[in-house]
Amino acid sequence: MLKNWTRIFLYHLKNEKLFSALNVFGLAIGIAGLIFALLYWNDEQSYDAWNPEKDKVHQVLVELTGMPVFSDCALFLKPILDKDANVEKIVYADSWYQKDKIIYKGKKEIVDKIINVEADFFSLFPFEIIKGDAVSALKDDSSAAISDDIAKRVFGNENPIGKQIKCLDQMFVVRAVYNIPGNSSIAPDVVMNKMKEWTSGNTTSPFVLKLLLKVKDPSKIENTRKSLERMYNGDFIERIAKLEGFTPEEMAKKIGYFNVVIEPLSEARLHSIADGYPEGRGNYQFLLIMVGLSVLILILSIVNYINLATANAVKRAKEIGVRKVVGASKSTIVIQFIFETALISLFSILLALVIVELTLPYYNDFLNKSLRIIGSQFYLQLILIFSITVLVAGILPAVYVANFETLKVLKGNFGRSKNGTWLRNGMLIFQFMVATFFIAGSYIVYQQIDYLTNKDLGFKGDQVIEINLNFPNSDYEVKKVGQNIYNKYSTIKQELAKIKGVEQSSTGLVSFDGSDDSLGGVLYKEELFKGRTIAVDYDLLEMMKIKVIKGRGLDKKYAKDTITSVLINETAQKLMSMKDPIGQEIIVKERKLKIIGVVKDFNLLSPEVEVSGMYFYHLKTVDIAQNINKVFVKLKSDNIENTIADIDKLWATVDTDYPFKYDFVDKQYARTYESYVKQKNLFSLLNFVVIGIALFGLFALASYSIQSRMKEIAIRKTLGAETNVLLKELSKQYILYCIIGFLIALFPTYYLLNMWLENFAFRIEMTLFPFLFGFIILLVLTLIIVLSRAYQATKTDVLKYLKYE
């Protein structure tokens, strides 16, 4: 039986080459899209899946009213946690990686991921210990554990255990070599325990270090959360109030309310409310969009297949009638057609895997990942895709064919039957709906990203590069460290000024890549305001074309500009309700500062976030110059490449340990909305795919529909019907389906895209134009396909269809 079905399948495959190819290719595109989405989904879901402690390990996050969520917590929480019977382990750690070099026997290796943690780290993140042991790996501040990759790079074939290395200007003994079994929220190259210098202090700051807990019973974590929240809002506020001379109630009103959130490690990658772990968060919204659109395209491909299969069934009506006469049952015919669908689906999956394999490098570049087609989970998902595709795509056409009336199809009257028409028309309308969503959606997403790209940001960074400064640790071990670092920076600035092509240079404790969303407290008339306090050098605001709209900027001519002067932005002026801010006094970092100017608002964070209040003062004003870690250089427009090459030569003498690296500021800011640019590119790509699949289906359906009406067309031509009348008659139903599909898609398209636009603090307003544009494009493409097939039909020889009448 299977042999006979295979021969029949191959016969039809040979005689219907075009439509068989359309079927296979259409399904392959849909399946390939879903495979891409699944590879991305599996990778993101795999974070910390290897960790047996993932449900017991939690991070503590703190949010203060009007401020972002902090992943750093207070050290004074430890006594409370020590008394908590449900807390098994407490680990303070850095929430970021450090970068430095490892020196061993004169050999230097640059390491990007060094993390400082407490001794119990490996009980929370039980990496596979290859050499040494986890217990003694971090037993003191001279011990370190390294990854197997670093061990190979530094030690080669030597056994690293017991060997001394120099890192961060300190000698460490390697106590363990580890391998990270899978994607991890903390995936360092080097782990060390230098926490003593932090935890031995008596700092009262509420935000110091990352706090990780391993609990015995995760269901009781709420009790721990409440006790930490009480500590912040009770004892801490009382202590600060006493120091500042306020009542606890007055202090609480000024500071705000502390909200403590405790999140399990198992949810950190995709559902955390903060970038708490060094490896950052995944983009859950983008992940859902990609999976959702991929599923939608696969559904569209299946609908397209069903449409083609039911339309093609007209040609196989007599075959089915004869098979029924010779004894074939309905169930046998259903199974036969499902078998044919399984073969088509198998070809489609094989073609989809070829497409994925060929384009995977580009996809990895798109996502900045290293995805591979491998893993038992993926193969099971592939089998599930195959099974669902066969069942969904095969059953409807199979049942439809099996229900042909034997006598009617053998008499040749089936071509005039209306059976199945409602199914094909309904699915065609669905295709028009999906196409409308993608065309209109692509246009709106493009408009939004174009708006962000061309929006006046309030600063100009197109010819400004940022260069990292890496001063040796010895420069921070002097008495006046701030003055020492500032002098070092000033020397570099003087050398940069000598380079032809360098227009200007400056520095500031500011990032234009959206990585720093910290806020500080500012007092004005004894009321606390939260905003970004930014230390800058002279000329930075001028160099970045940040406009001073009232008063003046920081100027070397005025000595007080390094002592008591501050600038604010427009938002800060509004928040503090200042009519005339010039000359007003505010308190920043316990210093009384006088406002000398107001700068125009500009955004340092991604376009999702509104501009916050900003306060600018000189680096020397609050003695914070020791934190200088970058220099901004404005380049002249001519010979930029030569200028950068000259700076590279200078840097070989400035920083002998690290290679010269730079980044253009405008590109840094563009990366703050990079995920949305990717969504735009994804939408645009899928838009072509969806339109292509829909047009394949429309082409085939129109061809079959017109073919079934050829006798009607011949009779009409014989009776004198003109070509334009015939074209109108043959195309009007498709125009109607296009209009119906567009109208049905209108509301859900508007709703979903409006939800997407709500992510942005700066956004376009949706108008009717993108929807009308989408409808016109869809209508034009429909008419091109239908009219081309209809015109071809009107030019056929009428005798061919009437000679037997």
mmCIF file of C-alpha atoms in Angstrom, residues 34 140 144 302 380 434 440 470 516 543 616 628 641 646 657 689 802:
data_model
loop_
_atom_site.group_PDB
_atom_site.id
_atom_site.type_symbol
_atom_site.label_atom_id
_atom_site.label_comp_id
_atom_site.label_asym_id
_atom_site.label_seq_id
_atom_site.Cartn_x
_atom_site.Cartn_y
_atom_site.Cartn_z
ATOM 1 C CA LEU A 34 10.442 28.721 13.748
ATOM 2 C CA ASP A 140 41.583 33.973 51.852
ATOM 3 C CA ALA A 144 42.006 32.590 43.285
ATOM 4 C CA ILE A 302 0.348 25.781 6.669
ATOM 5 C CA LEU A 380 12.549 16.629 20.038
ATOM 6 C CA VAL A 434 -1.463 38.523 8.316
ATOM 7 C CA ALA A 440 1.514 48.156 8.335
ATOM 8 C CA ASN A 470 43.685 52.347 32.547
ATOM 9 C CA ASP A 516 24.657 54.170 33.963
ATOM 10 C CA MET A 543 32.508 69.693 22.954
ATOM 11 C CA PHE A 616 26.809 69.174 36.430
ATOM 12 C CA ILE A 628 38.325 59.341 35.866
ATOM 13 C CA GLU A 641 41.669 57.632 10.080
ATOM 14 C CA ASP A 646 48.364 58.972 15.563
ATOM 15 C CA ASP A 657 49.477 46.982 29.189
ATOM 16 C CA VAL A 689 8.655 36.399 3.661
ATOM 17 C CA LEU A 802 -15.917 24.327 -26.415
#
